[in-house]
Short mmCIF file of C-alpha atoms in Angstrom, two decimals:
data_model
loop_
_atom_site.label_atom_id
_atom_site.label_comp_id
_atom_site.label_asym_id
_atom_site.label_seq_id
_atom_site.Cartn_x
_atom_site.Cartn_y
_atom_site.Cartn_z
CA MET A 1 86.71 109.05 75.36
CA MET A 2 88.84 111.96 76.67
CA ASN A 3 87.47 113.80 79.80
CA LYS A 4 86.54 117.47 78.73
CA GLN A 5 84.93 118.51 81.97
CA PHE A 6 87.40 121.40 82.59
CA ILE A 7 86.92 124.89 84.00
CA THR A 8 88.03 127.22 81.46
CA LEU A 9 89.13 130.79 82.52
CA GLY A 10 88.35 133.99 80.63
CA LEU A 11 91.55 135.79 82.44
CA VAL A 12 95.08 135.68 80.50
CA ILE A 13 97.58 134.32 83.28
CA SER A 14 101.09 135.64 83.24
CA PHE A 15 103.03 132.74 82.38
CA SER A 16 106.23 134.69 82.42
CA CYS A 17 107.81 132.04 84.72
CA PHE A 18 107.65 129.39 81.92
CA SER A 19 110.97 131.20 80.44
CA CYS A 20 112.73 130.35 83.75
CA PHE A 21 113.20 127.36 86.03
CA SER A 22 114.29 129.65 88.83
CA CYS A 23 110.99 131.09 89.35
CA PHE A 24 109.62 128.18 90.96
CA SER A 25 113.07 126.54 92.04
CA GLY A 26 114.02 128.82 95.17
CA SER A 27 117.59 128.52 96.19
CA VAL A 28 120.43 127.20 93.92
CA LEU A 29 120.40 123.29 94.23
CA ALA A 30 122.97 121.54 96.53
CA ALA A 31 122.33 118.21 94.94
CA THR A 32 124.50 117.37 92.14
CA VAL A 33 123.52 115.59 88.80
CA ALA A 34 126.04 113.54 86.84
CA PRO A 35 125.86 111.04 84.08
CA ILE A 36 126.04 107.26 84.64
CA THR A 37 129.66 106.27 83.61
CA THR A 38 130.50 103.42 81.49
CA ALA A 39 131.76 101.69 84.56
CA GLU A 40 128.87 102.09 86.23
CA CYS A 41 126.35 101.28 83.55
CA GLN A 42 128.28 98.07 83.04
CA ALA A 43 127.96 97.05 87.05
CA MET A 44 124.25 97.84 86.90
CA SER A 45 124.04 95.45 83.92
CA LYS A 46 126.09 92.65 85.52
CA VAL A 47 123.50 92.59 88.50
CA GLY A 48 120.28 92.67 86.16
CA VAL A 49 119.49 96.44 87.06
CA MET A 50 120.19 97.36 83.51
CA SER A 51 119.19 95.49 80.36
CA SER A 52 119.21 96.11 76.79
CA SER A 53 115.48 95.85 76.97
CA ALA A 54 115.00 98.32 79.07
CA PRO A 55 113.10 101.38 77.96
CA VAL A 56 115.48 103.91 79.17
CA GLN A 57 119.15 103.26 78.65
CA CYS A 58 122.16 104.44 80.70
CA GLN A 59 122.85 107.56 78.44
CA ARG A 60 119.21 108.63 79.41
CA LEU A 61 119.80 108.32 83.03
CA LYS A 62 121.40 110.68 85.71
CA LYS A 63 122.72 109.89 88.99
CA VAL A 64 121.57 112.48 91.61
CA THR A 65 123.88 112.78 94.81
CA PHE A 66 122.49 114.72 97.49
CA LYS A 67 122.58 115.58 101.34
CA TYR A 68 120.13 114.17 103.85
CA ARG A 69 119.44 113.56 107.48
CA ASP A 70 119.02 110.19 109.02
CA PHE A 71 116.58 109.53 111.98
CA SER A 72 119.22 110.29 114.58
CA ASN A 73 119.73 113.66 112.79
CA ARG A 74 123.23 112.75 111.47
CA ILE A 75 123.96 114.58 108.34
CA HIS A 76 125.12 112.50 105.53
CA THR A 77 126.57 114.02 102.03
CA ASN A 78 126.41 110.74 99.98
CA GLY A 79 122.84 109.98 99.16
CA GLN A 80 122.31 108.78 95.69
CA ILE A 81 119.54 108.02 93.35
CA ILE A 82 119.26 107.33 89.68
CA VAL A 83 116.52 108.66 87.50
CA MET A 84 115.49 109.82 83.92
CA ASP A 85 117.59 112.56 82.97
CA ALA A 86 114.91 115.32 82.30
CA THR A 87 113.72 114.78 85.84
CA ALA A 88 117.03 114.83 87.58
CA PRO A 89 117.45 118.61 88.48
CA TYR A 90 113.89 118.26 89.92
CA VAL A 91 114.87 115.16 91.85
CA GLY A 92 117.74 117.06 93.20
CA LYS A 93 115.25 119.83 94.41
CA ILE A 94 113.10 117.30 95.98
CA PHE A 95 115.94 116.09 98.25
CA ASP A 96 117.20 119.44 98.85
CA GLU A 97 113.71 120.49 100.30
CA LEU A 98 113.68 117.14 102.01
CA TYR A 99 116.80 117.97 103.71
CA GLN A 100 115.82 121.71 104.54
CA LYS A 101 112.72 120.53 106.00
CA GLY A 102 114.48 118.17 108.55
CA PHE A 103 112.71 114.99 106.85
CA PRO A 104 114.76 111.98 107.87
CA ILE A 105 115.94 109.34 105.21
CA HIS A 106 117.15 105.98 106.57
CA LYS A 107 119.78 105.48 103.66
CA ALA A 108 119.66 106.08 99.84
CA VAL A 109 121.96 103.95 97.53
CA PRO A 110 121.39 102.67 94.24
CA ILE A 111 119.53 99.47 93.79
CA GLU A 112 122.46 97.65 92.25
CA LYS A 113 123.98 97.36 95.74
CA TYR A 114 121.14 94.94 96.17
CA ARG A 115 121.82 93.44 93.16
CA GLY A 116 118.17 94.60 91.83
CA ASP A 117 116.38 92.87 94.75
CA ASP A 118 113.53 95.30 95.56
CA THR A 119 112.61 93.11 98.81
CA THR A 120 115.95 93.19 100.11
CA SER A 121 116.22 97.01 99.23
CA MET A 122 113.02 97.83 100.97
CA THR A 123 113.79 95.33 104.03
CA ASP A 124 116.98 97.71 104.45
CA ASN A 125 114.91 100.73 104.48
CA ASN A 126 116.67 102.17 101.14
CA THR A 127 115.43 104.94 99.29
CA SER A 128 115.80 104.07 95.59
CA ALA A 129 114.57 105.07 91.96
CA PHE A 130 115.95 103.28 88.82
CA ASN A 131 115.54 99.43 88.45
CA TYR A 132 114.73 97.54 85.20
CA ARG A 133 111.81 95.53 86.86
CA PRO A 134 108.15 94.79 86.13
CA VAL A 135 105.49 95.70 88.76
CA GLU A 136 105.21 93.45 91.71
CA GLY A 137 103.24 90.34 90.81
CA THR A 138 102.80 91.35 87.05
CA SER A 139 104.57 91.05 83.65
CA SER A 140 104.00 94.81 83.16
CA LEU A 141 107.16 97.17 83.39
CA SER A 142 107.35 99.23 86.58
CA LEU A 143 107.89 102.98 86.39
CA HIS A 144 111.12 102.20 88.01
CA ALA A 145 112.32 101.13 84.63
CA TYR A 146 111.89 104.12 83.33
CA GLY A 147 113.71 105.97 86.02
CA ALA A 148 110.51 107.81 86.51
CA ALA A 149 109.62 106.58 90.05
CA ILE A 150 111.01 106.96 93.86
CA ASP A 151 110.55 104.75 96.56
CA LEU A 152 110.92 106.59 99.86
CA ASN A 153 111.62 105.07 103.31
CA PRO A 154 110.08 101.81 102.58
CA VAL A 155 109.87 100.58 106.17
CA GLN A 156 107.86 103.84 107.25
CA ASN A 157 106.10 103.73 104.15
CA PRO A 158 105.23 100.06 103.25
CA PHE A 159 103.91 98.25 100.10
CA VAL A 160 100.34 96.86 101.18
CA THR A 161 98.69 94.13 99.30
CA PHE A 162 95.31 92.69 99.91
CA ALA A 163 94.17 89.02 99.85
CA ARG A 164 90.72 88.05 98.57
CA ALA A 165 89.67 87.33 102.43
CA GLY A 166 90.90 90.77 103.07
CA GLN A 167 94.10 90.14 104.78
CA ALA A 168 96.74 92.78 104.37
CA LYS A 169 100.40 91.87 103.59
CA TYR A 170 102.96 94.60 104.31
CA SER A 171 106.25 94.74 102.49
CA PRO A 172 108.75 94.96 104.26
CA VAL A 173 107.39 92.93 107.19
CA GLU A 174 108.73 95.67 109.45
CA GLY A 175 106.33 98.31 107.97
CA THR A 176 103.62 96.63 109.97
CA LYS A 177 104.49 99.16 112.70
CA TYR A 178 103.22 101.84 110.40
CA ALA A 179 99.80 100.33 109.44
CA ASN A 180 98.32 103.27 111.53
CA ARG A 181 99.18 106.26 109.46
CA GLU A 182 98.85 109.02 112.07
CA ILE A 183 101.99 111.12 112.59
CA TYR A 184 100.86 112.52 115.93
CA ARG A 185 99.30 109.96 118.50
CA TYR A 186 98.30 110.79 121.98
CA GLY A 187 100.97 109.59 124.74
CA LYS A 188 103.33 108.31 121.92
CA PRO A 189 106.32 110.06 120.15
CA ASP A 190 105.72 111.76 116.91
CA ARG A 191 106.57 109.46 113.78
CA LYS A 192 108.89 110.62 111.32
CA GLY A 193 109.86 109.77 107.53
CA MET A 194 106.37 109.16 106.68
CA ALA A 195 105.44 110.35 103.03
CA GLU A 196 102.11 112.01 103.82
CA THR A 197 104.11 114.86 105.03
CA VAL A 198 105.86 115.61 101.68
CA VAL A 199 103.53 114.73 98.98
CA TYR A 200 103.39 118.49 98.11
CA ILE A 201 107.21 118.55 97.63
CA PHE A 202 107.14 115.58 95.27
CA ALA A 203 104.03 117.23 93.26
CA ARG A 204 105.78 120.54 92.88
CA ASN A 205 108.71 118.95 91.37
CA GLY A 206 106.75 116.98 88.81
CA PHE A 207 106.03 113.64 90.60
CA LEU A 208 102.36 113.96 91.25
CA TYR A 209 101.30 110.55 91.31
CA TRP A 210 101.60 109.19 94.94
CA GLY A 211 100.95 105.20 95.43
CA GLY A 212 99.17 106.30 99.01
CA PHE A 213 96.28 107.28 96.80
CA TRP A 214 95.73 103.92 95.33
CA ASN A 215 92.97 101.63 96.88
CA SER A 216 94.67 98.16 96.22
CA PRO A 217 97.49 97.67 96.60
CA ILE A 218 98.57 100.74 98.61
CA ASP A 219 102.21 101.83 98.00
CA TYR A 220 102.98 104.51 100.64
CA GLN A 221 106.77 104.78 99.59
CA HIS A 222 105.87 105.14 95.78
CA PHE A 223 106.00 108.59 94.03
CA GLN A 224 105.90 108.43 90.09
CA LEU A 225 104.97 110.27 86.75
CA SER A 226 102.10 108.90 84.92
CA LYS A 227 102.96 105.85 82.66
CA ASP A 228 101.62 107.88 79.60
CA MET A 229 104.18 110.60 80.05
CA ALA A 230 107.15 108.42 81.08
CA VAL A 231 106.58 106.18 77.83
CA MET A 232 106.73 109.48 75.74
CA MET A 233 109.77 110.77 77.41
CA SER A 234 111.44 107.87 77.02
CA LYS A 235 110.88 107.95 72.98
CA MET A 236 111.89 111.78 72.98
CA THR A 237 115.16 113.03 72.67
CA ALA A 238 116.89 114.36 76.01
CA GLN A 239 116.36 117.94 74.77
CA GLN A 240 112.66 117.15 73.90
CA ALA A 241 111.99 115.37 77.23
CA THR A 242 113.94 118.14 79.16
CA LEU A 243 111.59 121.01 77.78
CA PHE A 244 108.19 118.75 78.17
CA PHE A 245 109.09 118.23 81.98
CA LYS A 246 110.00 121.70 82.34
CA ARG A 247 106.58 122.58 81.09
CA TYR A 248 105.02 119.97 83.32
CA VAL A 249 106.48 121.34 86.52
CA GLU A 250 105.59 125.05 85.57
CA TRP A 251 102.12 124.23 84.71
CA TYR A 252 101.44 122.55 88.18
CA ASN A 253 103.02 125.32 90.06
CA SER A 254 101.22 128.05 87.99
CA CYS A 255 97.89 126.51 88.37
CA SER A 256 98.27 125.54 92.07
CA ARG A 257 99.11 129.18 92.89
CA MET A 258 95.94 130.30 91.22
CA TYR A 259 93.63 127.48 92.65
CA PRO A 260 95.42 126.51 96.08
CA LYS A 261 92.30 124.97 97.70
CA ALA A 262 91.48 122.77 94.62
CA TYR A 263 95.21 121.54 94.49
CA SER A 264 95.25 120.89 98.07
CA GLN A 265 92.37 118.56 97.56
CA TYR A 266 93.87 116.87 94.46
CA LYS A 267 91.30 118.32 92.03
CA PHE A 268 93.40 119.46 89.31
CA ASN A 269 94.35 118.32 85.83
CA ASP A 270 97.99 118.37 84.82
CA TYR A 271 99.95 119.73 81.85
CA THR A 272 99.26 116.14 79.92
CA ASN A 273 95.47 117.01 80.30
CA TYR A 274 96.18 120.46 78.79
CA LEU A 275 98.34 118.72 75.87
CA LYS A 276 95.58 116.20 75.40
CA HIS A 277 92.78 118.93 75.12
CA LYS A 278 94.80 120.84 72.75
CA LEU A 279 95.75 118.12 70.39
CA GLY A 280 92.35 116.29 70.56
CA VAL A 281 93.85 112.89 71.76
CA SER A 282 93.57 110.54 74.61
CA SER A 283 97.32 109.82 75.05
CA ILE A 284 100.12 111.68 74.66
CA SER A 285 102.58 108.91 74.11
CA LYS A 286 100.72 107.44 71.33
CA ALA A 287 100.32 110.96 69.73
CA TYR A 288 104.17 111.58 69.89
CA LEU A 289 104.83 108.31 68.17
CA ALA A 290 102.39 108.97 65.32
CA ASN A 291 103.48 112.68 64.92
CA PRO A 292 106.33 113.74 67.13
CA SER A 293 106.33 117.21 65.17
CA LYS A 294 103.00 117.94 66.00
CA VAL A 295 103.19 117.49 69.70
CA MET A 296 106.52 119.18 69.94
CA ALA A 297 105.10 122.03 68.06
CA GLN A 298 102.29 122.22 71.01
CA ILE A 299 104.89 121.75 73.61
CA GLU A 300 107.06 124.36 72.45
CA GLN A 301 104.26 126.97 72.69
CA VAL A 302 104.12 128.69 75.92
CA PRO A 303 100.64 128.71 77.27
CA LEU A 304 99.05 132.05 77.60
CA ARG A 305 95.84 130.71 79.58
CA SER A 306 95.24 128.17 82.23
CA GLU A 307 92.28 126.57 80.25
CA ILE A 308 92.07 123.44 82.19
CA CYS A 309 93.84 123.75 85.64
CA VAL A 310 90.82 122.49 87.63
CA LYS A 311 88.28 119.31 87.41
CA ARG A 312 84.64 120.12 87.78
#
């Protein structure tokens, strides 16, 4: 059943910013976005990072190149990450903001440099995104296979699983040093590069779902879209997915301005909740597959009310 416990507003909100990305984007992006070349796609396929079975093929992926600071405050201009096309400008904005904030990144190279081996990439503390692979320990596709997930500084933000007896396993092993998630500790130097400090940057650029919110496993490095929206975007044209994700980001920013306390406490509904409410469905990807025109007609309408910003 669809959750219909929403706060409905009587006031009409100005959504003039729905007509321009720059209303929420701030300064011009320093990061660059480029298509995946034929040679790059072939290299990805050769090492198993890409496959003809992948839900998102090379023509729907983009390479984002950005500037970053490492843990010694050295500046690098060659950070690279591969993501789904519709998210790429916003991913560029994320890394621009991380740079401006002084948030350190150890390194960022596409995961084909590690032949698609996620464990090796994590051990090298590499920040990465697209990789055609299943979720660890399952046969279900990871959001990385859609170019809809980003792993940030895996050593400082490890992946934690729990055995039946309660023992915790940290991946990479070096991440055990960050089991205590306190940034500031008496008598110890401040810790840097931890994901908790930048959750809001990812959220306001469309990556609302953080693995640090999970109970088991806990994936501190991991930011993603929802599976429902990633599946829908993979079935859309590039233009359709771009419009949908634009609406998605603008919805979050508009609602968070109106309800800063609720949004700081993660008590909100995102744009997919709005669409499901308007369409009377429980899954937007299934609704799109059943009737693409109906879903697109709703997406093309600029919301005049923030009908379901906040959960009761």
